[in-house]
Amino acid sequence: MDVRRLRLLVELSRLGSMREVADELGHTTSTVSQQIAALAREVQTPLVEPDGRRVRLTPAGRRLADHAVTILAAVDAARRDLDPDAEPAGTLRVAGFATAVRRSLLPIIGDLATSHPGVRVLVSEYEPLEAFELLASDDIDLALTYDYSLAPAALRNDLDALHLWEVAWGLGVPADEPTPRGDSAAVFAAFAERPWIVNSRNTADEHAVRTLASMAGFTPRIAHEIDSLELVEDLIVAGLGVGLLPLDWHPRPGVRVLPLTEPSVVLRAYAVTRRGRERWAPLRLVLDRLRSGATCEGTDPV
């Protein structure tokens, strides 16, 4: 059904005269009559009937006019929602890893509650691979993801990424271990015989571990797949493995983080969207806040 014809029908139900509708909307009476007739053909039922020298809506016409009020209101709301110059309003769906949510998104959500109460943000915790799938299926509007300098993410050509911040990572080992001298390969080589701990829901850190291990001349024995950095620490303290941890992480007693240099391991955080979607006012608002608040600091990516 043509929305413009539905609007004519609503006006006819309100004014009761083709001529009055024409005068109200700046049309000719003939145009109004033709459009109402065309709408009747679209729905395959008569919408008006003679009433002396005037016309009146049939029962079907009245029912359709009632529906049209709701339909036109929804269309107007959709237009306002999609207008890039409109006041931001709507529900923004975000999926991301905990650090980016905690560090970059939560302050924005708190501010929006006061500055833009019409914007509602729904947050789900997901690792990058999962978030990319949700973007592809249009189940979210914004993904907060990360990769490593040694394992850069390959973005699809219909996605755009905004760099948020980055943080260097090191190798978490038992605190009583001697400190190896040298570059990253030398540090890794010192722990070649140990079990290794990697992330369970993303492949980036395992790729970084395997790359550095290859440079050190060995293949790491992946023993544990863990998302929580606190649990990674527990395994390290128990002597059950070593794994990557942020350099600015404050480890628990019994754990220390060895720097990795030449090459370094840097986690890079991003805000990722479907190309072209950033014109939607709520998404553009949050992206602008993320852009202005981007820093070079970070913590755990779990």
Short mmCIF file of C-alpha atoms in Angstrom, two decimals:
data_model
loop_
_atom_site.label_atom_id
_atom_site.label_comp_id
_atom_site.label_asym_id
_atom_site.label_seq_id
_atom_site.Cartn_x
_atom_site.Cartn_y
_atom_site.Cartn_z
CA MET A 1 0.00 0.00 0.00
CA ASP A 2 1.18 3.47 -0.89
CA VAL A 3 1.78 5.50 2.26
CA ARG A 4 0.66 8.71 0.56
CA ARG A 5 -2.68 7.13 -0.29
CA LEU A 6 -3.08 5.97 3.30
CA ARG A 7 -2.56 9.54 4.43
CA LEU A 8 -5.33 10.70 2.06
CA LEU A 9 -7.63 8.03 3.50
CA VAL A 10 -6.96 9.19 7.06
CA GLU A 11 -7.71 12.77 6.09
CA LEU A 12 -10.91 11.67 4.35
CA SER A 13 -12.03 9.83 7.48
CA ARG A 14 -11.34 13.02 9.48
CA LEU A 15 -12.81 15.62 7.09
CA GLY A 16 -15.51 13.57 5.37
CA SER A 17 -15.16 15.26 1.96
CA MET A 18 -12.90 14.77 -1.04
CA ARG A 19 -12.97 18.53 -1.66
CA GLU A 20 -11.95 19.33 1.91
CA VAL A 21 -9.11 16.82 1.72
CA ALA A 22 -7.97 18.39 -1.56
CA ASP A 23 -8.07 21.88 -0.06
CA GLU A 24 -6.28 20.74 3.10
CA LEU A 25 -3.41 19.02 1.27
CA GLY A 26 -3.16 21.22 -1.82
CA HIS A 27 -4.45 18.68 -4.35
CA THR A 28 -7.31 18.70 -6.79
CA THR A 29 -10.48 16.84 -5.88
CA SER A 30 -9.94 14.62 -8.93
CA THR A 31 -6.45 13.66 -7.69
CA VAL A 32 -7.78 12.73 -4.25
CA SER A 33 -10.56 10.64 -5.81
CA GLN A 34 -8.13 8.84 -8.14
CA GLN A 35 -5.71 8.05 -5.31
CA ILE A 36 -8.45 6.67 -3.05
CA ALA A 37 -9.67 4.53 -5.96
CA ALA A 38 -6.13 3.27 -6.55
CA LEU A 39 -5.82 2.39 -2.85
CA ALA A 40 -9.09 0.45 -3.07
CA ARG A 41 -7.65 -1.54 -5.98
CA GLU A 42 -4.49 -2.25 -3.94
CA VAL A 43 -6.50 -3.72 -1.05
CA GLN A 44 -9.09 -5.22 -3.40
CA THR A 45 -12.10 -3.90 -1.54
CA PRO A 46 -14.28 -0.73 -1.77
CA LEU A 47 -13.19 1.97 0.67
CA VAL A 48 -15.82 4.67 0.02
CA GLU A 49 -19.50 4.72 -0.90
CA PRO A 50 -21.88 7.51 -1.97
CA ASP A 51 -23.58 9.49 0.79
CA GLY A 52 -25.83 11.96 -1.02
CA ARG A 53 -23.55 14.45 -2.78
CA ARG A 54 -20.65 13.38 -0.56
CA VAL A 55 -18.93 10.06 0.14
CA ARG A 56 -18.35 8.15 3.31
CA LEU A 57 -15.98 5.36 4.24
CA THR A 58 -17.21 1.80 4.02
CA PRO A 59 -16.70 -0.42 7.10
CA ALA A 60 -13.54 -1.74 5.41
CA GLY A 61 -12.47 1.84 4.72
CA ARG A 62 -12.93 2.77 8.39
CA ARG A 63 -10.91 -0.26 9.53
CA LEU A 64 -8.13 0.56 7.08
CA ALA A 65 -8.15 4.20 8.20
CA ASP A 66 -7.69 3.04 11.81
CA HIS A 67 -4.74 0.87 10.73
CA ALA A 68 -3.37 3.74 8.65
CA VAL A 69 -3.10 6.00 11.70
CA THR A 70 -0.78 3.47 13.34
CA ILE A 71 1.11 2.79 10.10
CA LEU A 72 1.71 6.48 9.39
CA ALA A 73 2.87 7.08 12.96
CA ALA A 74 5.36 4.21 12.63
CA VAL A 75 6.59 5.55 9.28
CA ASP A 76 7.08 9.01 10.75
CA ALA A 77 8.94 7.52 13.73
CA ALA A 78 11.17 5.54 11.39
CA ARG A 79 11.97 8.64 9.36
CA ARG A 80 12.88 10.58 12.49
CA ASP A 81 14.95 7.63 13.73
CA LEU A 82 16.91 7.45 10.48
CA ASP A 83 17.32 11.19 10.03
CA PRO A 84 21.03 11.90 10.66
CA ASP A 85 20.11 15.41 11.82
CA ALA A 86 17.40 14.29 14.21
CA GLU A 87 17.78 14.16 17.98
CA PRO A 88 19.38 10.75 18.69
CA ALA A 89 16.83 8.24 19.95
CA GLY A 90 16.56 4.47 19.79
CA THR A 91 18.19 1.28 21.02
CA LEU A 92 21.86 0.71 20.21
CA ARG A 93 23.06 -2.90 20.43
CA VAL A 94 26.71 -3.31 21.39
CA ALA A 95 28.83 -6.46 21.68
CA GLY A 96 32.38 -6.30 22.96
CA PHE A 97 35.13 -7.56 25.20
CA ALA A 98 34.94 -6.60 28.85
CA THR A 99 37.82 -4.13 29.02
CA ALA A 100 36.53 -2.00 26.16
CA VAL A 101 33.02 -2.09 27.59
CA ARG A 102 34.32 -1.14 31.02
CA ARG A 103 36.88 1.42 29.93
CA SER A 104 35.41 3.01 26.81
CA LEU A 105 31.66 2.37 26.81
CA LEU A 106 30.40 2.53 30.40
CA PRO A 107 31.38 6.20 30.91
CA ILE A 108 29.50 7.06 27.71
CA ILE A 109 26.39 5.15 28.78
CA GLY A 110 26.38 6.96 32.10
CA ASP A 111 26.62 10.33 30.38
CA LEU A 112 23.93 9.51 27.79
CA ALA A 113 21.42 8.76 30.53
CA THR A 114 21.49 12.49 31.29
CA SER A 115 22.37 14.12 27.97
CA HIS A 116 20.37 11.88 25.59
CA PRO A 117 17.76 9.90 27.56
CA GLY A 118 16.17 8.75 24.31
CA VAL A 119 19.19 6.58 23.52
CA ARG A 120 19.20 3.13 25.11
CA VAL A 121 22.37 1.01 24.95
CA LEU A 122 22.18 -2.78 25.25
CA VAL A 123 25.53 -4.43 26.04
CA SER A 124 26.59 -8.06 25.53
CA GLU A 125 30.03 -9.49 26.25
CA TYR A 126 31.60 -11.25 23.26
CA GLU A 127 35.06 -11.95 21.92
CA PRO A 128 35.98 -10.43 18.52
CA LEU A 129 35.22 -13.46 16.34
CA GLU A 130 31.79 -13.76 17.92
CA ALA A 131 31.14 -10.01 17.61
CA PHE A 132 32.07 -10.03 13.91
CA GLU A 133 29.50 -12.79 13.31
CA LEU A 134 26.85 -10.76 15.11
CA LEU A 135 27.67 -7.75 12.94
CA ALA A 136 27.43 -9.88 9.80
CA SER A 137 23.99 -11.14 10.78
CA ASP A 138 22.89 -7.60 11.73
CA ASP A 139 22.20 -8.68 15.31
CA ILE A 140 24.25 -5.79 16.72
CA ASP A 141 25.03 -2.23 15.66
CA LEU A 142 28.51 -1.82 17.18
CA ALA A 143 31.31 -4.26 18.01
CA LEU A 144 34.16 -3.49 20.40
CA THR A 145 36.99 -5.78 19.30
CA TYR A 146 40.73 -6.21 19.56
CA ASP A 147 43.66 -7.75 17.78
CA TYR A 148 47.40 -7.99 18.38
CA SER A 149 50.21 -6.33 16.48
CA LEU A 150 51.50 -9.84 15.68
CA ALA A 151 48.02 -11.06 14.70
CA PRO A 152 46.19 -8.25 12.89
CA ALA A 153 42.50 -8.81 12.26
CA ALA A 154 41.36 -8.98 8.63
CA LEU A 155 38.21 -6.88 8.26
CA ARG A 156 35.57 -7.56 5.65
CA ASN A 157 35.27 -4.80 3.08
CA ASP A 158 31.83 -3.82 4.38
CA LEU A 159 33.14 -2.99 7.86
CA ASP A 160 34.77 0.15 9.25
CA ALA A 161 37.04 0.18 12.31
CA LEU A 162 37.81 3.08 14.64
CA HIS A 163 41.06 2.65 16.62
CA LEU A 164 40.36 3.28 20.31
CA TRP A 165 43.51 2.54 22.31
CA GLU A 166 46.34 0.05 22.66
CA VAL A 167 48.40 -1.53 25.41
CA ALA A 168 51.61 -3.58 25.42
CA TRP A 169 51.51 -7.17 26.67
CA GLY A 170 54.16 -9.36 28.24
CA LEU A 171 54.61 -12.94 29.36
CA GLY A 172 53.10 -13.91 32.70
CA VAL A 173 55.35 -16.35 34.59
CA PRO A 174 55.85 -17.50 38.21
CA ALA A 175 57.41 -14.72 40.26
CA ASP A 176 60.36 -16.85 41.38
CA GLU A 177 61.53 -17.59 37.83
CA PRO A 178 64.88 -16.05 36.77
CA THR A 179 64.61 -13.14 34.33
CA PRO A 180 65.70 -14.12 30.80
CA ARG A 181 67.83 -11.59 28.95
CA GLY A 182 67.21 -10.58 25.35
CA ASP A 183 64.35 -9.99 22.98
CA SER A 184 60.93 -11.63 22.83
CA ALA A 185 62.29 -14.78 21.20
CA ALA A 186 64.85 -15.18 24.01
CA VAL A 187 62.16 -14.74 26.66
CA PHE A 188 59.93 -17.32 24.96
CA ALA A 189 62.82 -19.73 24.51
CA ALA A 190 63.41 -19.75 28.27
CA PHE A 191 59.93 -21.23 28.74
CA ALA A 192 59.83 -23.51 25.72
CA GLU A 193 59.23 -26.64 27.79
CA ARG A 194 56.40 -25.17 29.85
CA PRO A 195 52.69 -25.64 29.16
CA TRP A 196 51.14 -22.57 27.53
CA ILE A 197 47.86 -20.80 28.22
CA VAL A 198 45.82 -19.08 25.47
CA ASN A 199 42.35 -17.60 25.06
CA SER A 200 39.47 -20.01 24.50
CA ARG A 201 37.12 -17.85 22.38
CA ASN A 202 39.52 -15.96 20.15
CA THR A 203 42.57 -17.04 18.15
CA ALA A 204 44.56 -13.79 18.20
CA ASP A 205 46.63 -14.42 21.32
CA GLU A 206 47.36 -18.02 20.31
CA HIS A 207 48.55 -16.73 16.94
CA ALA A 208 50.84 -14.25 18.71
CA VAL A 209 52.17 -16.98 21.01
CA ARG A 210 52.84 -19.36 18.12
CA THR A 211 54.53 -16.61 16.09
CA LEU A 212 56.98 -15.72 18.87
CA ALA A 213 57.56 -19.38 19.70
CA SER A 214 58.40 -20.03 16.06
CA MET A 215 60.92 -17.19 16.17
CA ALA A 216 62.41 -18.88 19.25
CA GLY A 217 62.63 -22.22 17.44
CA PHE A 218 59.94 -24.28 19.14
CA THR A 219 56.26 -25.20 18.94
CA PRO A 220 54.35 -24.28 22.11
CA ARG A 221 52.42 -27.00 23.90
CA ILE A 222 49.00 -25.41 24.37
CA ALA A 223 47.66 -26.92 27.56
CA HIS A 224 44.90 -24.54 28.66
CA GLU A 225 42.37 -22.27 26.96
CA ILE A 226 41.24 -19.60 29.41
CA ASP A 227 39.33 -16.31 29.01
CA SER A 228 39.68 -14.90 32.53
CA LEU A 229 43.04 -13.31 33.28
CA GLU A 230 42.50 -14.00 36.97
CA LEU A 231 42.25 -17.70 36.16
CA VAL A 232 45.36 -17.42 33.98
CA GLU A 233 47.14 -16.10 37.06
CA ASP A 234 45.85 -19.01 39.16
CA LEU A 235 47.28 -21.48 36.65
CA ILE A 236 50.63 -19.66 36.59
CA VAL A 237 50.86 -19.68 40.41
CA ALA A 238 50.00 -23.38 40.43
CA GLY A 239 52.88 -24.02 38.01
CA LEU A 240 50.51 -25.21 35.30
CA GLY A 241 51.62 -22.90 32.52
CA VAL A 242 52.67 -19.47 31.28
CA GLY A 243 50.69 -17.03 29.14
CA LEU A 244 50.31 -13.49 27.88
CA LEU A 245 49.25 -10.74 30.31
CA PRO A 246 49.06 -6.94 29.95
CA LEU A 247 52.22 -5.12 31.03
CA ASP A 248 50.15 -2.66 33.06
CA TRP A 249 48.31 -5.50 34.77
CA HIS A 250 48.73 -5.59 38.54
CA PRO A 251 49.47 -9.28 39.06
CA ARG A 252 48.62 -11.17 42.20
CA PRO A 253 51.45 -12.35 44.46
CA GLY A 254 53.35 -15.19 42.82
CA VAL A 255 53.03 -13.80 39.27
CA ARG A 256 55.11 -11.30 37.34
CA VAL A 257 54.91 -10.07 33.77
CA LEU A 258 58.08 -10.10 31.66
CA PRO A 259 58.37 -7.40 28.94
CA LEU A 260 58.45 -8.55 25.33
CA THR A 261 60.47 -6.47 22.86
CA GLU A 262 61.67 -6.75 19.28
CA PRO A 263 59.00 -7.58 18.40
CA SER A 264 56.59 -6.29 21.01
CA VAL A 265 53.10 -7.67 21.55
CA VAL A 266 50.54 -4.85 21.47
CA LEU A 267 46.80 -5.29 21.93
CA ARG A 268 44.80 -2.80 19.83
CA ALA A 269 41.15 -2.04 20.58
CA TYR A 270 38.63 -0.98 17.94
CA ALA A 271 35.02 0.09 17.49
CA VAL A 272 33.69 -1.73 14.40
CA THR A 273 30.52 -0.98 12.45
CA ARG A 274 28.82 -1.97 9.21
CA ARG A 275 29.80 0.52 6.51
CA GLY A 276 27.16 3.19 6.01
CA ARG A 277 25.40 2.58 9.32
CA GLU A 278 27.26 5.36 11.13
CA ARG A 279 24.77 7.92 9.77
CA TRP A 280 22.17 6.56 12.22
CA ALA A 281 22.02 9.24 14.92
CA PRO A 282 22.42 7.05 18.07
CA LEU A 283 25.34 5.14 16.55
CA ARG A 284 26.99 8.31 15.30
CA LEU A 285 26.62 9.85 18.77
CA VAL A 286 28.33 6.92 20.50
CA LEU A 287 31.07 6.73 17.85
CA ASP A 288 31.79 10.42 18.29
CA ARG A 289 32.05 9.92 22.06
CA LEU A 290 34.33 6.92 21.59
CA ARG A 291 36.50 8.88 19.16
CA SER A 292 36.87 11.83 21.51
CA GLY A 293 37.58 9.60 24.50
CA ALA A 294 40.05 7.26 22.80
CA THR A 295 43.27 6.83 24.80
CA CYS A 296 46.42 4.73 24.64
CA GLU A 297 45.62 2.94 27.88
CA GLY A 298 43.99 -0.40 28.57
CA THR A 299 43.78 -3.46 30.77
CA ASP A 300 42.64 -7.05 30.36
CA PRO A 301 40.84 -8.12 27.13
CA VAL A 302 38.45 -10.63 28.65
#
